[in-house]
Each structure stands twice: as structure tokens, then as C-alpha cells.
Coordinates of C-alpha atoms in Angstrom, one line a residue:
M30 CA 0.1 0.1 0.2
K31 CA 1.1 3.6 -0.8
S32 CA 2.5 5.8 1.8
R33 CA 1.2 9.5 1.1
I34 CA 4.5 11.4 2.1
G35 CA 4.0 15.4 1.6
A36 CA 6.8 17.2 0.1
L37 CA 6.0 20.7 -0.8
L38 CA 7.2 21.8 -4.2
L39 CA 4.6 24.7 -4.9
A40 CA 2.0 26.1 -2.9
L41 CA -0.3 28.1 -4.7
P42 CA -2.2 31.7 -3.3
V43 CA -4.4 30.7 -1.1
T44 CA -7.6 33.5 0.2
A45 CA -6.3 36.6 1.8
G46 CA -6.7 36.5 5.6
G47 CA -6.0 32.9 6.3
F48 CA -5.8 29.2 4.7
S49 CA -9.5 28.5 3.1
L50 CA -9.6 25.7 0.8
F51 CA -13.2 26.8 -0.6
G52 CA -14.1 30.0 0.3
M53 CA -17.4 31.4 -0.2
R54 CA -18.6 31.7 -4.1
T55 CA -21.0 34.6 -4.5
K56 CA -22.0 35.3 -7.6
A57 CA -21.5 39.0 -8.5
S58 CA -22.0 41.5 -11.1
A59 CA -19.6 43.3 -13.2
E60 CA -20.8 46.3 -11.7
S61 CA -20.7 45.6 -8.4
T62 CA -17.2 46.6 -6.5
P63 CA -17.2 44.3 -3.5
A64 CA -14.6 44.9 -0.3
Y65 CA -13.4 41.5 -0.6
W66 CA -12.6 39.0 -3.3
T67 CA -11.3 35.2 -2.5
G68 CA -8.0 34.4 -4.8
A69 CA -7.5 31.0 -6.3
D70 CA -6.9 28.4 -2.9
G71 CA -3.9 25.7 -2.9
S72 CA -1.8 24.4 -0.7
G73 CA 1.8 22.6 -0.9
V74 CA 2.3 19.7 -3.5
V75 CA 2.2 16.3 -2.2
A76 CA 4.9 13.6 -3.2
V77 CA 3.7 10.1 -2.9
Y78 CA 6.6 7.6 -2.6
E79 CA 5.8 3.4 -2.5
G80 CA 8.6 3.3 0.0
G81 CA 7.9 4.6 3.1
D82 CA 9.3 8.0 4.6
C83 CA 10.3 10.4 1.0
P84 CA 14.1 10.1 0.9
I85 CA 14.3 13.1 -1.4
E86 CA 16.3 16.1 -0.2
V87 CA 16.1 19.8 -1.2
K88 CA 19.1 21.3 -1.7
R89 CA 17.6 25.0 -2.6
E90 CA 14.7 26.0 -3.5
T91 CA 13.6 29.2 -5.2
L92 CA 10.2 30.8 -5.4
T93 CA 9.4 33.7 -7.8
F94 CA 6.5 35.8 -8.0
R95 CA 6.3 37.9 -11.4
I96 CA 3.2 40.3 -10.4
T97 CA 3.1 42.6 -13.9
D98 CA -0.8 42.8 -13.5
L99 CA -3.6 42.5 -10.9
P100 CA -7.1 41.0 -10.9
L101 CA -10.0 43.7 -12.1
V102 CA -7.8 46.2 -13.4
S103 CA -8.2 45.9 -16.9
F104 CA -9.7 43.3 -19.1
D105 CA -7.3 42.3 -21.4
G106 CA -5.6 39.7 -20.2
Y107 CA -3.9 38.5 -16.9
D108 CA -0.3 37.1 -17.1
S109 CA 0.9 37.3 -13.2
T110 CA 2.6 34.0 -11.6
V111 CA 4.6 32.2 -9.5
T112 CA 7.2 29.6 -10.0
A113 CA 8.7 27.2 -8.0
E114 CA 12.2 25.9 -8.6
Y115 CA 13.6 22.9 -6.8
E116 CA 16.9 21.3 -6.9
L117 CA 16.4 17.8 -5.7
Y118 CA 18.7 15.2 -4.8
N119 CA 18.4 11.2 -4.5
P120 CA 20.7 10.1 -1.8
L121 CA 19.9 6.1 -2.1
P122 CA 22.4 3.7 -4.7
R123 CA 18.6 3.2 -6.8
D124 CA 16.4 5.7 -8.7
V125 CA 13.1 7.1 -6.7
S126 CA 10.0 7.1 -8.7
L127 CA 7.5 9.8 -7.4
S128 CA 3.8 10.4 -8.2
V129 CA 3.3 14.3 -7.6
F130 CA 0.4 16.3 -6.9
F131 CA -0.3 20.0 -6.2
P132 CA -3.8 21.6 -6.1
L133 CA -5.2 24.3 -8.0
G134 CA -8.2 24.9 -6.1
L135 CA -11.2 26.8 -7.3
Q136 CA -11.6 29.6 -9.4
P137 CA -10.6 32.9 -7.9
S138 CA -14.0 34.5 -7.1
Y139 CA -13.7 37.7 -9.9
H140 CA -13.8 34.6 -12.0
D141 CA -17.2 35.6 -13.3
I142 CA -16.6 39.2 -13.7
Y143 CA -14.1 38.3 -16.2
R144 CA -16.9 36.0 -18.0
E145 CA -19.7 38.7 -18.1
K146 CA -16.8 41.1 -19.4
G147 CA -16.0 38.8 -22.5
A148 CA -12.8 38.4 -21.0
V149 CA -11.0 35.2 -19.4
L150 CA -8.5 34.1 -17.3
P151 CA -5.7 31.5 -18.2
G152 CA -6.7 28.4 -18.3
A153 CA -5.0 24.8 -18.2
E154 CA -2.3 25.9 -21.0
A155 CA -1.0 28.6 -18.0
Y156 CA 0.2 25.3 -15.8
S157 CA 3.6 23.9 -16.7
V158 CA 6.1 21.5 -15.4
T159 CA 9.4 20.6 -16.2
V160 CA 12.2 18.8 -15.4
E161 CA 16.5 19.2 -15.7
E162 CA 18.9 16.2 -15.4
D163 CA 22.1 16.8 -17.2
G164 CA 21.4 20.2 -18.3
E165 CA 18.5 18.6 -21.1
V166 CA 14.9 20.3 -19.8
Q167 CA 12.0 18.1 -20.7
A168 CA 8.3 18.9 -19.7
A169 CA 6.1 16.5 -17.7
D170 CA 3.0 15.3 -18.5
I171 CA 0.2 16.8 -16.8
E172 CA -2.9 15.2 -15.2
F173 CA -5.8 17.4 -13.7
R174 CA -7.6 15.6 -11.2
R175 CA -10.5 16.5 -8.9
T176 CA -11.3 15.7 -5.3
Y177 CA -14.1 16.7 -2.7
Y178 CA -12.9 18.5 0.4
S179 CA -15.5 19.5 3.3
G180 CA -13.3 21.1 5.5
G181 CA -13.3 23.5 3.2
Y182 CA -17.0 24.8 4.9
S183 CA -15.2 25.2 8.3
S184 CA -12.1 26.8 9.7
A185 CA -10.0 23.1 9.5
P186 CA -6.8 23.6 8.8
F187 CA -6.3 21.9 5.2
N188 CA -3.6 18.8 5.0
A189 CA -2.3 18.1 1.7
V190 CA -1.0 14.5 2.6
E191 CA -4.6 13.6 3.3
Q192 CA -6.5 15.0 0.4
I193 CA -4.5 14.0 -2.4
P194 CA -6.7 12.4 -5.1
L195 CA -6.7 8.6 -4.8
D196 CA -5.8 5.6 -7.2
S197 CA -8.1 3.3 -5.7
Y198 CA -12.2 4.1 -4.9
I199 CA -12.7 4.7 -1.0
E200 CA -14.1 2.0 1.1
N201 CA -16.9 3.0 3.4
E202 CA -19.2 0.9 5.2
M203 CA -22.5 3.2 4.5
Y204 CA -21.7 4.1 0.6
G205 CA -20.3 1.3 -0.7
R206 CA -20.0 0.3 -4.7
G207 CA -22.3 -2.6 -4.0
M208 CA -24.6 -1.0 -1.5
R209 CA -28.3 -0.9 -2.6
V210 CA -30.0 1.9 -3.7
T211 CA -33.7 2.8 -3.9
R212 CA -35.4 5.2 -5.7
Y213 CA -39.0 6.3 -4.9
S214 CA -40.2 8.5 -7.3
Y215 CA -43.6 10.4 -7.3
T216 CA -45.3 12.9 -10.0
V217 CA -46.3 16.1 -8.2
T218 CA -48.8 18.8 -9.5
A219 CA -48.9 21.6 -7.3
P220 CA -52.1 23.7 -7.1
S221 CA -52.3 26.8 -9.0
E222 CA -53.6 29.2 -6.8
G223 CA -50.9 31.1 -4.3
T224 CA -46.7 30.9 -4.3
Y225 CA -45.0 28.0 -3.1
Y226 CA -45.7 24.6 -1.9
T227 CA -43.5 21.6 0.0
F228 CA -44.1 18.1 -1.3
C229 CA -42.8 16.0 2.2
F230 CA -41.8 12.5 1.9
I231 CA -42.3 10.7 5.7
Y232 CA -40.8 7.4 6.0
D233 CA -39.3 5.2 9.1
C234 CA -35.7 3.3 9.2
N235 CA -32.4 3.0 11.0
P236 CA -29.8 5.8 10.2
R237 CA -27.3 3.5 10.7
K238 CA -28.3 1.2 8.0
T239 CA -30.4 3.3 6.0
Q240 CA -29.8 7.0 4.5
V241 CA -32.1 9.1 2.4
I242 CA -30.9 11.9 0.5
C243 CA -33.1 14.0 -2.4
E244 CA -32.6 16.7 -4.4
S245 CA -33.3 19.4 -2.8
G246 CA -31.0 18.5 0.0
V247 CA -33.2 19.5 2.9
T248 CA -34.2 16.2 5.2
G249 CA -34.7 16.1 8.9
T250 CA -37.0 14.4 11.5
I251 CA -40.9 15.2 12.5
D252 CA -42.7 13.6 15.3
G253 CA -40.0 11.0 15.7
R254 CA -40.2 10.1 12.1
G255 CA -37.5 11.0 9.1
I256 CA -39.0 13.5 6.7
A257 CA -37.3 14.7 3.1
Y258 CA -38.6 17.9 1.3
A259 CA -39.0 19.1 -2.3
F260 CA -40.3 22.4 -3.3
L261 CA -42.8 23.5 -6.1
T262 CA -44.2 26.8 -7.3
A263 CA -47.8 27.3 -7.8
G264 CA -49.0 25.1 -11.2
E265 CA -45.2 23.4 -11.2
R266 CA -45.7 20.1 -12.4
R267 CA -42.8 17.3 -11.9
E268 CA -41.4 14.2 -11.1
V269 CA -40.0 14.2 -7.6
T270 CA -37.7 11.6 -6.8
F271 CA -36.2 10.1 -3.0
Y272 CA -33.1 8.2 -3.0
A273 CA -32.6 5.5 0.0
V274 CA -29.2 3.8 0.6
G275 CA -29.0 0.7 2.4
E276 CA -31.9 -1.1 3.3
Q277 CA -35.4 -0.5 1.6
L278 CA -38.1 1.6 3.5
A279 CA -40.9 -0.7 4.4
S280 CA -43.6 0.8 2.0
V281 CA -46.6 0.7 5.0
N282 CA -44.5 3.3 6.7
L283 CA -44.6 5.7 3.9
D284 CA -46.7 8.7 3.9
T285 CA -46.4 12.3 1.7
R286 CA -47.9 15.4 2.4
L287 CA -48.4 18.3 0.4
C288 CA -48.0 21.9 2.2
V289 CA -48.7 25.2 1.4
G290 CA -45.7 27.5 1.7
W291 CA -42.2 26.4 2.9
G292 CA -41.9 23.4 5.1
T293 CA -44.9 21.5 6.8
S294 CA -45.6 24.4 9.5
S295 CA -48.7 25.5 7.5
E296 CA -51.5 23.5 6.8
E297 CA -52.0 20.9 3.9
A298 CA -52.6 22.2 0.5
Q299 CA -56.4 22.0 -1.1
G300 CA -56.2 20.7 -4.6
G301 CA -53.0 19.7 -6.5
T302 CA -52.2 15.9 -7.4
V303 CA -50.1 13.4 -6.4
S304 CA -49.2 9.9 -8.4
V305 CA -48.7 6.7 -7.3
M306 CA -45.4 5.9 -6.2
T307 CA -42.7 3.8 -8.4
E308 CA -39.6 1.7 -6.7
T309 CA -36.5 1.1 -9.0
R310 CA -33.2 -0.3 -7.6
Q311 CA -29.8 0.0 -8.4
T312 CA -26.3 -0.5 -6.8
F313 CA -24.6 2.2 -5.2
A314 CA -22.1 2.6 -7.9
D315 CA -24.1 2.6 -10.8
F316 CA -26.2 5.1 -8.9
V317 CA -23.5 7.3 -8.6
E318 CA -22.3 7.1 -12.3
E319 CA -25.5 8.0 -13.7
F320 CA -25.2 11.9 -12.3
R321 CA -21.4 11.9 -13.4
P322 CA -21.1 15.5 -16.0
L323 CA -19.5 14.4 -19.3
E324 CA -18.5 17.3 -20.7
D325 CA -15.4 18.3 -21.0
T326 CA -13.7 21.1 -19.4
E327 CA -10.8 23.8 -20.1
F328 CA -9.4 21.1 -17.4
G329 CA -11.0 17.7 -19.1
S330 CA -13.6 15.9 -17.9
V331 CA -13.8 14.0 -14.3
S332 CA -13.0 10.7 -14.2
E333 CA -15.1 7.9 -13.2
L334 CA -12.7 7.3 -10.1
D335 CA -12.2 10.9 -8.7
W336 CA -16.5 11.3 -9.1
Y337 CA -17.0 8.4 -7.0
N338 CA -14.7 9.2 -4.4
A339 CA -16.2 12.9 -4.8
V340 CA -19.5 11.7 -4.1
V341 CA -18.8 9.5 -1.3
A342 CA -16.6 11.8 1.0
M343 CA -19.2 14.6 0.4
L344 CA -22.2 12.3 1.8
A345 CA -19.9 10.6 4.4
S346 CA -19.0 14.4 5.5
G347 CA -22.4 15.6 6.4
E348 CA -22.9 17.1 3.2
S349 CA -26.8 16.4 1.8
G350 CA -26.8 15.2 -2.1
R351 CA -27.9 18.4 -3.2
L352 CA -24.9 18.8 -4.5
F353 CA -24.7 16.2 -7.2
L354 CA -28.8 15.5 -7.5
S355 CA -30.1 19.3 -8.1
D356 CA -29.6 20.8 -11.9
E357 CA -29.4 24.5 -10.1
V358 CA -26.1 23.4 -8.2
Q359 CA -23.0 21.8 -9.6
L360 CA -21.0 19.4 -7.4
L361 CA -18.1 20.1 -10.1
D362 CA -18.2 23.7 -9.5
Y363 CA -17.2 22.3 -5.9
L364 CA -14.4 20.4 -6.8
M365 CA -10.9 21.1 -5.7
L366 CA -8.9 20.6 -8.8
W367 CA -5.1 18.5 -9.0
C368 CA -2.5 18.7 -11.2
E369 CA -0.6 15.5 -11.1
Y370 CA 2.6 14.2 -12.8
S371 CA 5.7 11.8 -12.4
L372 CA 8.9 12.3 -11.4
T373 CA 11.7 10.3 -11.4
I374 CA 15.3 11.4 -9.7
P375 CA 18.6 8.7 -10.8
A376 CA 20.6 7.1 -8.0
G377 CA 22.8 9.6 -6.3
G378 CA 21.4 11.8 -8.9
T379 CA 20.2 15.8 -9.1
V380 CA 17.4 16.6 -11.2
I381 CA 15.6 20.7 -11.1
N382 CA 12.3 20.4 -11.1
T383 CA 10.3 23.9 -12.3
V384 CA 6.5 24.6 -11.2
T385 CA 4.6 27.6 -13.0
A386 CA 1.2 28.3 -12.0
P387 CA -1.1 31.2 -12.6
V388 CA -1.0 33.3 -9.1
Y389 CA -4.4 34.8 -7.8
P390 CA -4.5 37.3 -5.1
G391 CA -7.5 38.1 -2.6
I392 CA -8.7 41.8 -3.0
E393 CA -9.8 43.6 0.4
G394 CA -10.9 47.2 0.4
S395 CA -11.9 49.9 -1.6
A396 CA -8.1 51.3 -1.7
P397 CA -7.4 47.5 -2.1
K398 CA -4.9 45.5 -0.5
Y399 CA -3.9 42.5 -3.4
T400 CA -2.8 39.0 -0.8
Y401 CA -1.3 36.2 -1.6
D402 CA -0.7 33.2 1.0
Y403 CA 1.8 30.3 -0.2
M404 CA 2.1 27.5 2.3
L405 CA 5.6 26.7 3.4
S406 CA 5.4 24.5 5.9
P407 CA 4.7 20.7 4.3
A408 CA 8.4 21.2 3.1
Q409 CA 9.3 20.0 6.1
Y410 CA 8.6 16.0 4.8
W411 CA 11.4 15.9 2.4
A412 CA 13.9 14.1 4.4
D413 CA 16.1 17.2 4.0
F414 CA 16.1 20.8 2.9
G415 CA 18.8 23.4 2.5
S416 CA 18.1 26.7 1.6
I417 CA 15.0 28.9 0.5
T418 CA 14.9 32.4 -1.8
I419 CA 12.0 34.3 -2.5
R420 CA 12.0 37.0 -4.8
I421 CA 8.6 38.8 -6.0
E422 CA 9.2 40.9 -8.9
T423 CA 6.7 43.7 -9.7
D424 CA 6.5 47.5 -10.0
Y425 CA 4.0 47.5 -7.0
R426 CA 4.7 48.6 -3.5
L427 CA 5.3 45.6 -0.7
Y428 CA 2.4 46.5 1.9
S429 CA 3.1 43.8 4.5
S430 CA 4.7 40.3 5.1
S431 CA 4.7 37.7 6.9
L432 CA 8.5 37.4 6.5
P433 CA 11.1 40.6 6.4
F434 CA 12.1 41.1 2.6
A435 CA 14.4 43.6 1.5
K436 CA 14.2 45.6 -1.4
T437 CA 16.1 45.0 -4.7
E438 CA 15.9 46.8 -8.2
N439 CA 13.6 44.8 -9.4
G440 CA 11.1 43.9 -6.4
Y441 CA 11.9 42.0 -3.2
V442 CA 13.7 39.3 -2.0
Y443 CA 14.1 37.1 1.1
T444 CA 16.7 34.4 1.9
K445 CA 17.5 31.6 4.4
N446 CA 19.5 28.8 4.9
S447 CA 17.0 26.6 5.9
L448 CA 12.8 26.6 6.3
P449 CA 11.4 29.1 7.2
M450 CA 8.6 28.5 10.3
G451 CA 5.2 29.5 9.6
D452 CA 3.8 30.2 6.4
L453 CA 4.4 33.1 3.7
S454 CA 1.8 35.8 3.2
F455 CA 2.3 39.3 1.4
S456 CA 0.3 41.8 0.5
I457 CA 0.9 44.4 -2.6
A458 CA -0.7 48.0 -3.4
K459 CA -0.8 49.9 -6.3
A460 CA 1.1 52.6 -4.8
E461 CA 4.9 53.8 -5.9
Y462 CA 8.2 52.9 -4.1
T463 CA 9.0 54.1 -1.3
G464 CA 12.9 53.7 -2.4
S465 CA 13.7 52.0 0.8
T466 CA 14.2 48.7 2.0
Y467 CA 10.9 47.1 3.6
D468 CA 10.1 46.5 6.9
P469 CA 7.1 44.3 7.7
Y470 CA 6.7 46.9 10.7
D471 CA 7.5 50.0 9.0
N472 CA 3.8 50.4 7.4
P473 CA 1.3 48.8 9.4
S474 CA -2.2 48.6 7.7
P475 CA -4.8 50.8 9.0
T476 CA -6.2 47.5 11.0
I477 CA -3.0 47.6 12.6
M478 CA -3.0 51.1 13.7
T479 CA -7.1 51.1 14.7
A480 CA -5.6 48.0 16.9
L481 CA -2.9 49.9 18.4
I482 CA -4.9 53.0 18.9
L483 CA -7.5 51.2 20.8
L484 CA -5.1 49.0 22.9
G485 CA -3.9 52.9 23.9
V486 CA -6.4 54.0 25.1
V487 CA -8.0 50.9 26.7
V488 CA -4.6 50.7 28.7
V489 CA -4.6 54.9 29.9
I490 CA -8.8 53.7 31.1
A491 CA -7.3 50.7 32.5
V492 CA -4.8 52.6 34.9
V493 CA -7.4 55.3 35.3
I494 CA -9.7 52.8 37.1
V495 CA -6.8 50.8 39.1
V496 CA -5.9 54.2 40.4
V497 CA -9.3 54.9 41.5
A498 CA -9.9 51.6 42.8
V499 CA -6.8 52.0 44.9
Y500 CA -8.1 55.4 46.1
I501 CA -11.6 54.4 47.1
H502 CA -9.7 50.7 49.0
K503 CA -7.7 53.5 50.8
R504 CA -10.5 55.7 51.9
N505 CA -12.8 52.4 52.6
V506 CA -10.0 51.0 55.0
R507 CA -9.3 54.3 56.3
Q508 CA -13.0 54.3 57.7
L509 CA -13.2 51.1 58.9
I510 CA -10.3 51.5 61.3
Q511 CA -11.9 54.7 62.5
K512 CA -15.2 52.7 62.7
Q513 CA -13.2 49.9 64.5
E514 CA -11.8 52.4 66.6
R515 CA -15.0 54.0 68.1
L516 CA -16.2 50.2 68.7
D517 CA -13.2 49.4 70.5
R518 CA -13.6 52.6 73.3
G519 CA -16.9 51.3 73.9
R520 CA -15.5 47.7 74.3
A521 CA -15.6 45.8 78.0
Q522 CA -12.3 45.1 78.7
E523 CA -10.6 43.8 82.2
G524 CA -13.7 43.7 84.2
H525 CA -14.4 47.6 83.6
I526 CA -16.5 49.5 81.6
D527 CA -15.1 52.9 79.4
L528 CA -17.8 54.9 79.6
P529 CA -17.4 58.0 77.2
E530 CA -15.9 61.2 78.0
E531 CA -18.6 63.0 78.4
S532 CA -20.5 60.6 80.8
S533 CA -17.5 60.2 83.4
K534 CA -17.0 64.0 83.4
D535 CA -20.7 63.7 85.2
G536 CA -19.6 61.3 87.2
D537 CA -16.8 63.0 88.6
H538 CA -18.8 66.3 89.0
R539 CA -21.1 63.9 91.2
D540 CA -18.2 62.4 93.1
E541 CA -17.0 65.9 93.8
K542 CA -20.6 66.3 95.3
N543 CA -20.2 63.6 97.3
D544 CA -17.2 64.5 98.8
D545 CA -18.1 67.7 99.9
H546 CA -21.1 66.5 101.5
K547 CA -19.4 64.1 103.5
E548 CA -16.8 67.0 104.9
D549 CA -20.1 69.0 105.7
S550 CA -21.2 65.9 108.1

């Protein structure tokens, strides 16, 4: 069995503000100017080696970002790229062959704007891989693969080693290739009056043995029973199908209901028709294949293997079947695109592997910053790692960066004789050069400045609160001491009573009178 060993060759740009395989993609008009666009998501390349831990060493790595233009500034073309060049050394006395993958992610969210303008972003032809050995350079054959990544909808960190396309079908207890799928189909006609209607499919089953999925993707429970929904507009007539994966549902326990509006909270509809149910059965593998898109895209059609594994991964993650059953939402648009190629490094030899790809930044703000995120950390999976040089060739100004770049004639550069800890993130702006060596702390962003100002205000307020609290505390202590002293003066001590001064004086005065009376006697 193959061991998947992560080996970073190329880390494509990911979304601004942090890594997210699948940022929320929203359709936008070409006239709209949102404050935030997601870039093309990606991660580091993974090398699959059948012998266990990858023995290949990286002697040097050079990353070059050639940022000649920025997205949405012009629609005459887009040429910005990132090139990763690696000197790979094989210390073993035998050749080592690797299957290499790097994820291309999804299209950037501004892709639709280019399409509305009649322009296009670079396609498959913009991705290239070459291998140089003994001065001879050859182009590698590239195959585009697809996977489903459920972590894209959460903040879960991406692990390229665990997400690469597989060369075999996923084995899943619930969604096995030979598992039975039963279709329950109805022809439903909604009443012509009103606006919206909900057709409810109500059933009983053991969720560990049967899963019901449907085109709407909306399922749940009601009154202790399972329920799946289909939504229709007034007067609409269409076939509605529900799918039970696993054990067949008992027909005697099936109920249907056509309700007014959305869901079951409203009353049952008056009018409309529901045909008699029909049942058909097939294997899960045939069921999935039936919905595979066969049309070719610029990256080719999705293979039977990749499609099956994507559907299983999607369903196993808890996602509904809507992404591949509905005509309105295409699972293909939510699949992660990968580039795969083979690489052989001779015994005791060295090859130079070069990968070039378009680079799509995230865009933030009305006076936009363009942010490029690049994962460096997966490179720790190589047997050894030497030096790294990162160049940013651009006429734009480097606004901020997680690494301390130095200014050069053509842009900026960073070098280190080991792998940096953490990942690379940098932002550029359209302003002219400042002409000074770049320091990531020289030009803090407005967000950082605002945070620092607020922090200063908070500190001042905190100091005032502390001073006031200390003053009040000392005052209370003094009052408490004074009160205690007054109480002590009236407390019984050693069998005597200490009377107040006025009483004592009165007592003394009476004693003097008594003495005078005795003397007179």
C-alpha cells in the first residue's frame, strides 16, 4: 500500500486572511465593487512514494512571484505567475520515482466578472512542469484530477497529504459500491393558486442502515419520523424522487403530504395531485455514475474514479446530496482541482523540477490590498531541506509581509539557509515604491493602527480604573479603622466599662459633690 508523504514543491496562492480551501463563492455583477474577493485557493504539493518516508532532499528552493498585473484592474489579459524551482537530490543507490500532486483549488471569485466582461483568466495551458537532468530540459505530462474537500466549509486546517486524489475507490461502510439504492418517485402537481408548496416524504428507518437523500438536500425528523422535502411553485408539475441508500424502506410506513408554503408548519394544500409511487433499485456505484458530468472542461472531464470518490467523501462528511442531484447546483463547481505528474530522480543524482502556475490574490478594501498566501510548512516532509530564496518581481509596493523582505532593483527578496517556520503571506498595493528597504513593521496596515490606538485607549482607561480603585480602597480602609476604633472605646476590657468622656465628667462631678457632702457632715 502506498504511503502518502507530503513534500512541498509548489504552494499556490490561497485566500487572503488565512487559508481556506473553499472560500464562500458568490455571484456578482460586473458593476459591483465588493470590499473583498477570494483568490485562487491551494496548498503545497504532495509526493507519493511507495517505499515509506520520502528519501529525497531539497538542496535549494527558489520561489519567484512575477506580479505584472492585478485582477480586475484590466480585462485585456492576466499574466501574473508564480514559479517554483527545486534542486532535488536522491542519496539512495537506486532510482526513486514519485507521483507528484499539487492542488489548484477553485477558480477565484472574480472569475465570473471576467466572463461577464467577455474576458478570460488563464486556463490549463498556463500550468507547466519541467524536469532538468544533466542540462536537458523536458516537459512533464500533466493530468488534472479532482477531489471533494469538506473542510472548506469550516476553519479546519488543510492537510494536503490526506487530501490528494486516490488511485482506488474509497471504501465506506454506508456508501459501498455494491450498496443498494432504492428510488421512490412521484409525479407531483402543485395547485395553481398561491405561490410555493412543499412536498413531504415521511418514512421510518434505522439511520445506521439507511440514509435518505434528495434533490433539495433538505431532510430531518418530525414527530419521531424521518422527512425529506421537495419544493414546487404554484402550478408546477414535475417528477420528485427520493433515494434510500442501504436497506429498503417499508412501503407501509411511507407517507406523503403536500403543504402550502415552505416546510410543514402550514396547512395541507387543497388541490394538486400526487401520482402513485414507483420503486426502482440499482447499485450505489451505478447510481453515482448516472450523475457524473460527461462534458469536457478546459481541464478535461472528471474521471469515473474521481467522481465516485468525491461523491462518497461529500456524503460521508454529512453534506446533503443536493450538490450532485440538483440541476441548480453543480458538484463539479465545488470540486478541488489538482495537477498530477510523475518524477524520477536517478540514484545519487540531482534534478531540477520547475513548476509554473497563475497566481490569483485575494482582494480587500475599496483602496485594495492584494494578498498572496503561500504554504511553506509542508516542506518539512522532505528528508532534508537546504536553502530558500523568495523573490517578488513587481513594480507595485510591498504593503506587508510575514517575512522580512529586502528591497531590490526588480522588487523584493528574502533568503534563508533553512526552511522558515510558518507560512508566507504578503500584500501589495498599487502605490509607487518608497525607495527604502522594506520592513514589515514600518508600514502597519490601517487595521493594525486602529487596533494599536484602541489598545492605547484601553490601557489608559485601565490605569485610571486602577488608580480610582486604589483610592477608594484606601478610603474604605481608613473609614473601617476609624469605625473600629470607636467600637473599641465602648468595648468591655478587663472587667471595667469605659464610659464616654461626657459621662465620665458627669460622674466625676457627682463624686465631687458627694465628697463635699461628707465633709459637711
